[in-house]
mmCIF file of C-alpha atoms in Angstrom:
data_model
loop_
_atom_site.group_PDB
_atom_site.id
_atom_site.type_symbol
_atom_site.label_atom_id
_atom_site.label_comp_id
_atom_site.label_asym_id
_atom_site.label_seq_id
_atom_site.Cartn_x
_atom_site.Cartn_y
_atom_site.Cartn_z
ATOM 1 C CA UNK A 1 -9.725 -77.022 60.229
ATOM 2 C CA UNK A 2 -8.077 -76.948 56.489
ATOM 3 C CA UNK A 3 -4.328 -76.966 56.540
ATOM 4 C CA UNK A 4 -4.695 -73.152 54.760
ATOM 5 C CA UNK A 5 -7.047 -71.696 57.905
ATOM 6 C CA UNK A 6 -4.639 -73.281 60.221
ATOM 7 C CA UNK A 7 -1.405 -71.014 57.752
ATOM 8 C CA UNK A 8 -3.529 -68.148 57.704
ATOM 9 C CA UNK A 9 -4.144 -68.261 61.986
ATOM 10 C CA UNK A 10 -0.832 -68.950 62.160
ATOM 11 C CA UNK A 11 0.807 -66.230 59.835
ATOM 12 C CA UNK A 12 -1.606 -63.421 61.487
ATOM 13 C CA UNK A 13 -0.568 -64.887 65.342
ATOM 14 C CA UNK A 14 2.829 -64.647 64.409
ATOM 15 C CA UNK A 15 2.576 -61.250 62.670
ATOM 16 C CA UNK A 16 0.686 -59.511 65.518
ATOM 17 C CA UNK A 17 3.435 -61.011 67.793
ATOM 18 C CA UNK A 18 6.269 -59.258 66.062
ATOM 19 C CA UNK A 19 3.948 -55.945 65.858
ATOM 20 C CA UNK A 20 3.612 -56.374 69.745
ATOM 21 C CA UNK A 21 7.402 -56.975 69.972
ATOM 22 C CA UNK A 22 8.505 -53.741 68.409
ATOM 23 C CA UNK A 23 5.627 -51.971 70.543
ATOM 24 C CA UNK A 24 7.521 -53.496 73.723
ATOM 25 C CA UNK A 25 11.229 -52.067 72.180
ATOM 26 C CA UNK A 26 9.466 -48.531 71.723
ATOM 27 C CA UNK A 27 7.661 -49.235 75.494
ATOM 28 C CA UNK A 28 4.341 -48.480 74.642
ATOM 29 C CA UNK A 29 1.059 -48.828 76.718
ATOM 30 C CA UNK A 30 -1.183 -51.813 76.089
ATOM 31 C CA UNK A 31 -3.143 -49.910 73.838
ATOM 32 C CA UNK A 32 -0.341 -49.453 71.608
ATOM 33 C CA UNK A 33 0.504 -53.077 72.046
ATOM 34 C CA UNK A 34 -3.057 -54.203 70.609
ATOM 35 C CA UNK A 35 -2.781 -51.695 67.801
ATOM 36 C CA UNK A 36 0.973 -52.752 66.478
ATOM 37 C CA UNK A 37 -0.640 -56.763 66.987
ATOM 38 C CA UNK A 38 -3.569 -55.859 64.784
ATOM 39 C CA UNK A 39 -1.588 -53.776 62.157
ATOM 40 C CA UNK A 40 1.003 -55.985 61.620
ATOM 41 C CA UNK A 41 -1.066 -59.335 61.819
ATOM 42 C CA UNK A 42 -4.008 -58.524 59.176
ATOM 43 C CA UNK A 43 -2.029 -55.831 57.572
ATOM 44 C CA UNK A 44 -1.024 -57.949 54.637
ATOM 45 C CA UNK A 45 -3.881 -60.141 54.454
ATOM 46 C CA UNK A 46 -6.576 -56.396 54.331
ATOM 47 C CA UNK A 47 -4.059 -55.235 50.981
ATOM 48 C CA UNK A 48 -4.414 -58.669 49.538
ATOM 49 C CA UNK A 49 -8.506 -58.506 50.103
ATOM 50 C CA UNK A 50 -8.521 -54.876 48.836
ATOM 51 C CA UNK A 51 -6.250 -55.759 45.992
ATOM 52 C CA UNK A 52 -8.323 -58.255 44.572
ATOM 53 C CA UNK A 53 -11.425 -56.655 45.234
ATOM 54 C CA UNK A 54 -12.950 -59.269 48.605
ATOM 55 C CA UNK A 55 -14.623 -57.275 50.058
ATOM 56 C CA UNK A 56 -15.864 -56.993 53.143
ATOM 57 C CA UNK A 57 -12.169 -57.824 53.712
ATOM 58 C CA UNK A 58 -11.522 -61.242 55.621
ATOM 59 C CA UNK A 59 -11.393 -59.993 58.983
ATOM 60 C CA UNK A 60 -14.671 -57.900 58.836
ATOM 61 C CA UNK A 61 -16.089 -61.533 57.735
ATOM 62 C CA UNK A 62 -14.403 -63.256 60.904
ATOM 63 C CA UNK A 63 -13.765 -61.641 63.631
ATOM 64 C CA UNK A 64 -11.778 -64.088 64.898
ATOM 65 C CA UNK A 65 -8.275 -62.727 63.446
ATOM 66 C CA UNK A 66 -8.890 -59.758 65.742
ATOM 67 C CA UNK A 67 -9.677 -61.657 69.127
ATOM 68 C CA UNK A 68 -6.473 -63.736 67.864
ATOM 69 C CA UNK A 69 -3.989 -60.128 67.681
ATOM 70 C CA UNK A 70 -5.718 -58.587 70.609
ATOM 71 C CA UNK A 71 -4.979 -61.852 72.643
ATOM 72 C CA UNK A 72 -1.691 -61.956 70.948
ATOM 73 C CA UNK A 73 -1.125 -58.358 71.922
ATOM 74 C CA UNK A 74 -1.908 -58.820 75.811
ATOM 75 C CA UNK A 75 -0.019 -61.969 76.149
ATOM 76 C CA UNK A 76 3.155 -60.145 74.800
ATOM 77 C CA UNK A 77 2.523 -57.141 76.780
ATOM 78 C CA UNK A 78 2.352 -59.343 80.130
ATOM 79 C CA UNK A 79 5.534 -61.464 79.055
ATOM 80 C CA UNK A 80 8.304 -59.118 76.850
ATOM 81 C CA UNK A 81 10.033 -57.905 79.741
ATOM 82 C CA UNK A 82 11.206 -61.439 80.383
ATOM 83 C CA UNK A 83 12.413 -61.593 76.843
ATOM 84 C CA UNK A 84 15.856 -59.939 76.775
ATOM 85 C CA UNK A 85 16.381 -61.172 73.208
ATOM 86 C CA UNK A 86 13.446 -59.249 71.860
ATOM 87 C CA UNK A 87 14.664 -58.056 68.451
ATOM 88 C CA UNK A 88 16.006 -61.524 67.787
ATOM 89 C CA UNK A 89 12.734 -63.000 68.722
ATOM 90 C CA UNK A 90 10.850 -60.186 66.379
ATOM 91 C CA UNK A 91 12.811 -61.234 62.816
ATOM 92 C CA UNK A 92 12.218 -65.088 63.824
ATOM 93 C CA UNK A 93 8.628 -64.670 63.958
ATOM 94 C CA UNK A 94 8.357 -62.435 61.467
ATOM 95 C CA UNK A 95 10.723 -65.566 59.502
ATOM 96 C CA UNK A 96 7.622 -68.249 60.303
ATOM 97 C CA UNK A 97 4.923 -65.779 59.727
ATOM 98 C CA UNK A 98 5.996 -64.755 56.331
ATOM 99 C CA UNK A 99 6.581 -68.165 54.922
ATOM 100 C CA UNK A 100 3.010 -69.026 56.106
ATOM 101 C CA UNK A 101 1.752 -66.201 54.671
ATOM 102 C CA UNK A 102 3.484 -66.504 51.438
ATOM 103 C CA UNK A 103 1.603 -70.090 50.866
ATOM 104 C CA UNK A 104 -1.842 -68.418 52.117
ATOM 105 C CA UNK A 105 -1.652 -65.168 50.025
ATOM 106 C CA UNK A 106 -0.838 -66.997 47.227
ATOM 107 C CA UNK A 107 -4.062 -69.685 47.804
ATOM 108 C CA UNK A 108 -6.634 -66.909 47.950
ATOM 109 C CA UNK A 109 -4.904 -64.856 44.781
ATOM 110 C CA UNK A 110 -5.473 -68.282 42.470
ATOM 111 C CA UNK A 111 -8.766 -68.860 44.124
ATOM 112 C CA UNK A 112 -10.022 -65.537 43.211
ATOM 113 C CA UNK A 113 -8.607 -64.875 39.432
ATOM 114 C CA UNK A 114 -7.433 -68.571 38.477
ATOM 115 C CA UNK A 115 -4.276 -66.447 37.461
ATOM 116 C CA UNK A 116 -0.494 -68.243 38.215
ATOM 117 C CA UNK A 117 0.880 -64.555 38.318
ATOM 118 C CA UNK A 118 -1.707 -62.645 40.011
ATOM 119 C CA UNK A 119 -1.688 -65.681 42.883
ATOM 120 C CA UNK A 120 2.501 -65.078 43.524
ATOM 121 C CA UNK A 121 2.181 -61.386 43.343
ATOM 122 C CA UNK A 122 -0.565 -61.864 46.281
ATOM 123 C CA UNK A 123 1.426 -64.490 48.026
ATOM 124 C CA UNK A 124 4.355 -61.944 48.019
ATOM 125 C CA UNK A 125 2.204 -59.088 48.980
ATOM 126 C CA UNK A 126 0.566 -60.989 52.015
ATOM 127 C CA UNK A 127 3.752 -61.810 53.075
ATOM 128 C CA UNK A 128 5.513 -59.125 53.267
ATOM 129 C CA UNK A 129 3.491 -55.702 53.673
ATOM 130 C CA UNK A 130 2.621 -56.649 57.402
ATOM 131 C CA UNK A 131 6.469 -56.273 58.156
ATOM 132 C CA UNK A 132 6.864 -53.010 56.031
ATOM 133 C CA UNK A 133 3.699 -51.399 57.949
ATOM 134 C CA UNK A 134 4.757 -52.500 61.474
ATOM 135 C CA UNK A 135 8.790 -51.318 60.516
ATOM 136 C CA UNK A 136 6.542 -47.986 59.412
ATOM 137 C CA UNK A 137 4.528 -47.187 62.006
ATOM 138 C CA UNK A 138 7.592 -48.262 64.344
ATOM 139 C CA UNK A 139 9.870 -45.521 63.041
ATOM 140 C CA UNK A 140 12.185 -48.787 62.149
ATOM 141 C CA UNK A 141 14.887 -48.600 59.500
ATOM 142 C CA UNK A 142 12.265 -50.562 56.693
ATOM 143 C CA UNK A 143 13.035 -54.478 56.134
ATOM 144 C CA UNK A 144 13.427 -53.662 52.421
ATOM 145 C CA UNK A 145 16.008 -51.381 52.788
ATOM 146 C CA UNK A 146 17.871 -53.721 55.229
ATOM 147 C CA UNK A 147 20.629 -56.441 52.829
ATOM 148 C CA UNK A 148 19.658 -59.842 53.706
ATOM 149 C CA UNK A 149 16.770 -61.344 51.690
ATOM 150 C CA UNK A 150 13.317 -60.654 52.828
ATOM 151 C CA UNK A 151 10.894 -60.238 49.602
ATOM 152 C CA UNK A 152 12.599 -62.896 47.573
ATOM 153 C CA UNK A 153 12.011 -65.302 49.959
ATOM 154 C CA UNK A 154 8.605 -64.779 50.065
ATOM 155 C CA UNK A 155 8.413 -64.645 46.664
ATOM 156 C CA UNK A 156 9.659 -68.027 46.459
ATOM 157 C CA UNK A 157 7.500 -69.375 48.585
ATOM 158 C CA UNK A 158 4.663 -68.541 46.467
ATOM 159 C CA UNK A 159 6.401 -69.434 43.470
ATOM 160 C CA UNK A 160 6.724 -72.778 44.556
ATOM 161 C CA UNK A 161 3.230 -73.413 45.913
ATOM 162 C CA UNK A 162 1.645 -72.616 42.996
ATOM 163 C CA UNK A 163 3.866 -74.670 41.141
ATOM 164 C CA UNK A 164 3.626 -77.443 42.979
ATOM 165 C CA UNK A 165 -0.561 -76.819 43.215
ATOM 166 C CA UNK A 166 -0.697 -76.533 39.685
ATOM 167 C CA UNK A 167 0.956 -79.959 39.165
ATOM 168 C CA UNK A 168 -1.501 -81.529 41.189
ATOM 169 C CA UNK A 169 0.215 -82.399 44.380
ATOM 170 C CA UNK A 170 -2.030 -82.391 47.553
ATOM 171 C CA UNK A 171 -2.883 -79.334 49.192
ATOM 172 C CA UNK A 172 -0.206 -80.411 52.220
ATOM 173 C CA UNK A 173 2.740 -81.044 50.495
ATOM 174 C CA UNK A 174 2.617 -78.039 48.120
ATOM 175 C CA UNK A 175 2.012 -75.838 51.684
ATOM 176 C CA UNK A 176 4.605 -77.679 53.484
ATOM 177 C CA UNK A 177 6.567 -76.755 49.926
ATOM 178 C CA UNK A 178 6.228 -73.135 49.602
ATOM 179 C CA UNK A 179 6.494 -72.880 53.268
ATOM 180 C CA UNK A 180 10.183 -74.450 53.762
ATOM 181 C CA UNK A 181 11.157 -72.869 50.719
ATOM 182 C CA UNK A 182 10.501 -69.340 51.822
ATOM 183 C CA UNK A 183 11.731 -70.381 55.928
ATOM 184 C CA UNK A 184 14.495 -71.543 54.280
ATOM 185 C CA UNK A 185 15.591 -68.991 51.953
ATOM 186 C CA UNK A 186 14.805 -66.061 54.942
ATOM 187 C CA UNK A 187 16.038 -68.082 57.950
ATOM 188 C CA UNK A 188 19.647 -68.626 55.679
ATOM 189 C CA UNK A 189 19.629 -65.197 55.092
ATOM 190 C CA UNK A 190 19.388 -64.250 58.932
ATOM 191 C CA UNK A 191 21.727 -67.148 60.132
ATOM 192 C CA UNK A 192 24.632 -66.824 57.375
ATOM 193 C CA UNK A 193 23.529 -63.635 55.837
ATOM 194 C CA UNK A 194 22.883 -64.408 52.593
ATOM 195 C CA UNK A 195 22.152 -61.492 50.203
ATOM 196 C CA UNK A 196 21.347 -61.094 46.443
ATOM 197 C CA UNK A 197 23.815 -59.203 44.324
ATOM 198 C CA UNK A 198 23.664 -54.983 45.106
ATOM 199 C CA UNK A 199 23.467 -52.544 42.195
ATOM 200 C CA UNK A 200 27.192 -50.840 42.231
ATOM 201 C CA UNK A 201 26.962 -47.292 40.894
ATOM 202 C CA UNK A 202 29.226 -46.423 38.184
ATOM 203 C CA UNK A 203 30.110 -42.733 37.375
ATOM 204 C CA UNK A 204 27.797 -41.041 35.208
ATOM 205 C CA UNK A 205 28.920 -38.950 32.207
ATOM 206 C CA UNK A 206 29.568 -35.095 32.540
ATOM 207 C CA UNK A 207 26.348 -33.154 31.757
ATOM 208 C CA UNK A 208 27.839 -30.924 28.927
ATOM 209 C CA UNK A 209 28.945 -34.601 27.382
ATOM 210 C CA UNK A 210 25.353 -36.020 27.417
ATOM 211 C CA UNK A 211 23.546 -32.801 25.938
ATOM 212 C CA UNK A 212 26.354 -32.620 22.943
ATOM 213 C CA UNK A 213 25.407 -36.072 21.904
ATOM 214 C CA UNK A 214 21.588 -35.325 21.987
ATOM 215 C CA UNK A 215 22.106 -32.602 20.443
ATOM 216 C CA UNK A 216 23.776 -34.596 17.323
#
């Protein structure tokens, strides 16, 4: 198995897991456990496919990535209740599985268009869009609107794999790269909180005051 197949198993196994996790804190039947696994886990990966026009989308072509969430889905719907750190758990996962997925999105993007931008704009949006839909569909405040660095870090990640695959490094070390870059960048933001700098709003001018100096 390629060391990409084994990042893109592991980003959807750790994706469904934090989609099963936030169906155990809204207690949900199994049912609802196997549909929060499958969302969040191939979420990302089906806009990427769509996005670049593969289609039948990957998991049509392998149905493996939906035994993987369903059995992903059951196991965390026999074991959560003996989790009592479950949200903690959730952004951990979701941590790993973005970084992977940030390296695999960004693989298949250059793979498909040869194109340095188009490949970290996938990489980003594999990453990330699981974790927005499963925060959706949860009725969860949304990771993006939440201050520690979530999209950056994936962007990184994918930033740095390409980079490093376009200089001609072997496939492992520019994975193992863009992976510890984005880990990195989202596990300091979780541990010490790290944050990028916040727009601060600034009074605007009076209404009468802006239409006087159109109207010169």
């Amino acid at each position: 198995m390629s060391v990409l197949m084994m990042l893109d198993y592991a980003g959807v196994a750790l994706f469904a897991a934090t989609g099963a996790l936030a169906a155990s804190r809204k207690q949900l039947d199994l049912i609802g456990f196997l549909f929060f696994a499958a969302a969040t886990g191939i979420g990302g990966g089906t806009l990427r496919d769509l996005v670049l026009g593969r289609t039948p989308v990957f998991w049509v072509m392998d149905p493996t990535y939906l035994v993987i969430c369903a059995a992903v889905g059951i196991f965390v719907f026999l074991t959560a209740h003996r989790v009592e750190w479950r949200y903690k758990l959730l952004i951990w996962l979701d941590a790993v599985g973005l970084s992977a997925y940030s390296v695999m999105g960004a693989a298949k993007g250059f793979a498909t268009t040869g194109s340095l931008t188009i490949a970290i704009v996938t990489g980003t949006m594999t990453a990330t869009f699981g974790g927005i839909l499963r925060d959706l569909i949860a009725n969860e405040p949304s990771i993006l609107l939440r201050p520690e660095i979530y999209v950056t870090a994936a962007l990184a990640g994918a930033t740095v794999f390409t980079g490093a695959n376009l200089l001609g490094l072997p496939l492992p070390v520019s994975s193992a790269a863009g992976f510890a870059i984005a880990f990195g960048l989202r596990g300091g933001a979780l541990y010490y909180g790290w944050t990028l700098p916040r727009y601060r709003a600034r009074p605007g001018r009076p209404a009468d005051e802006a239409l006087k100096k159109r109207k010169k």
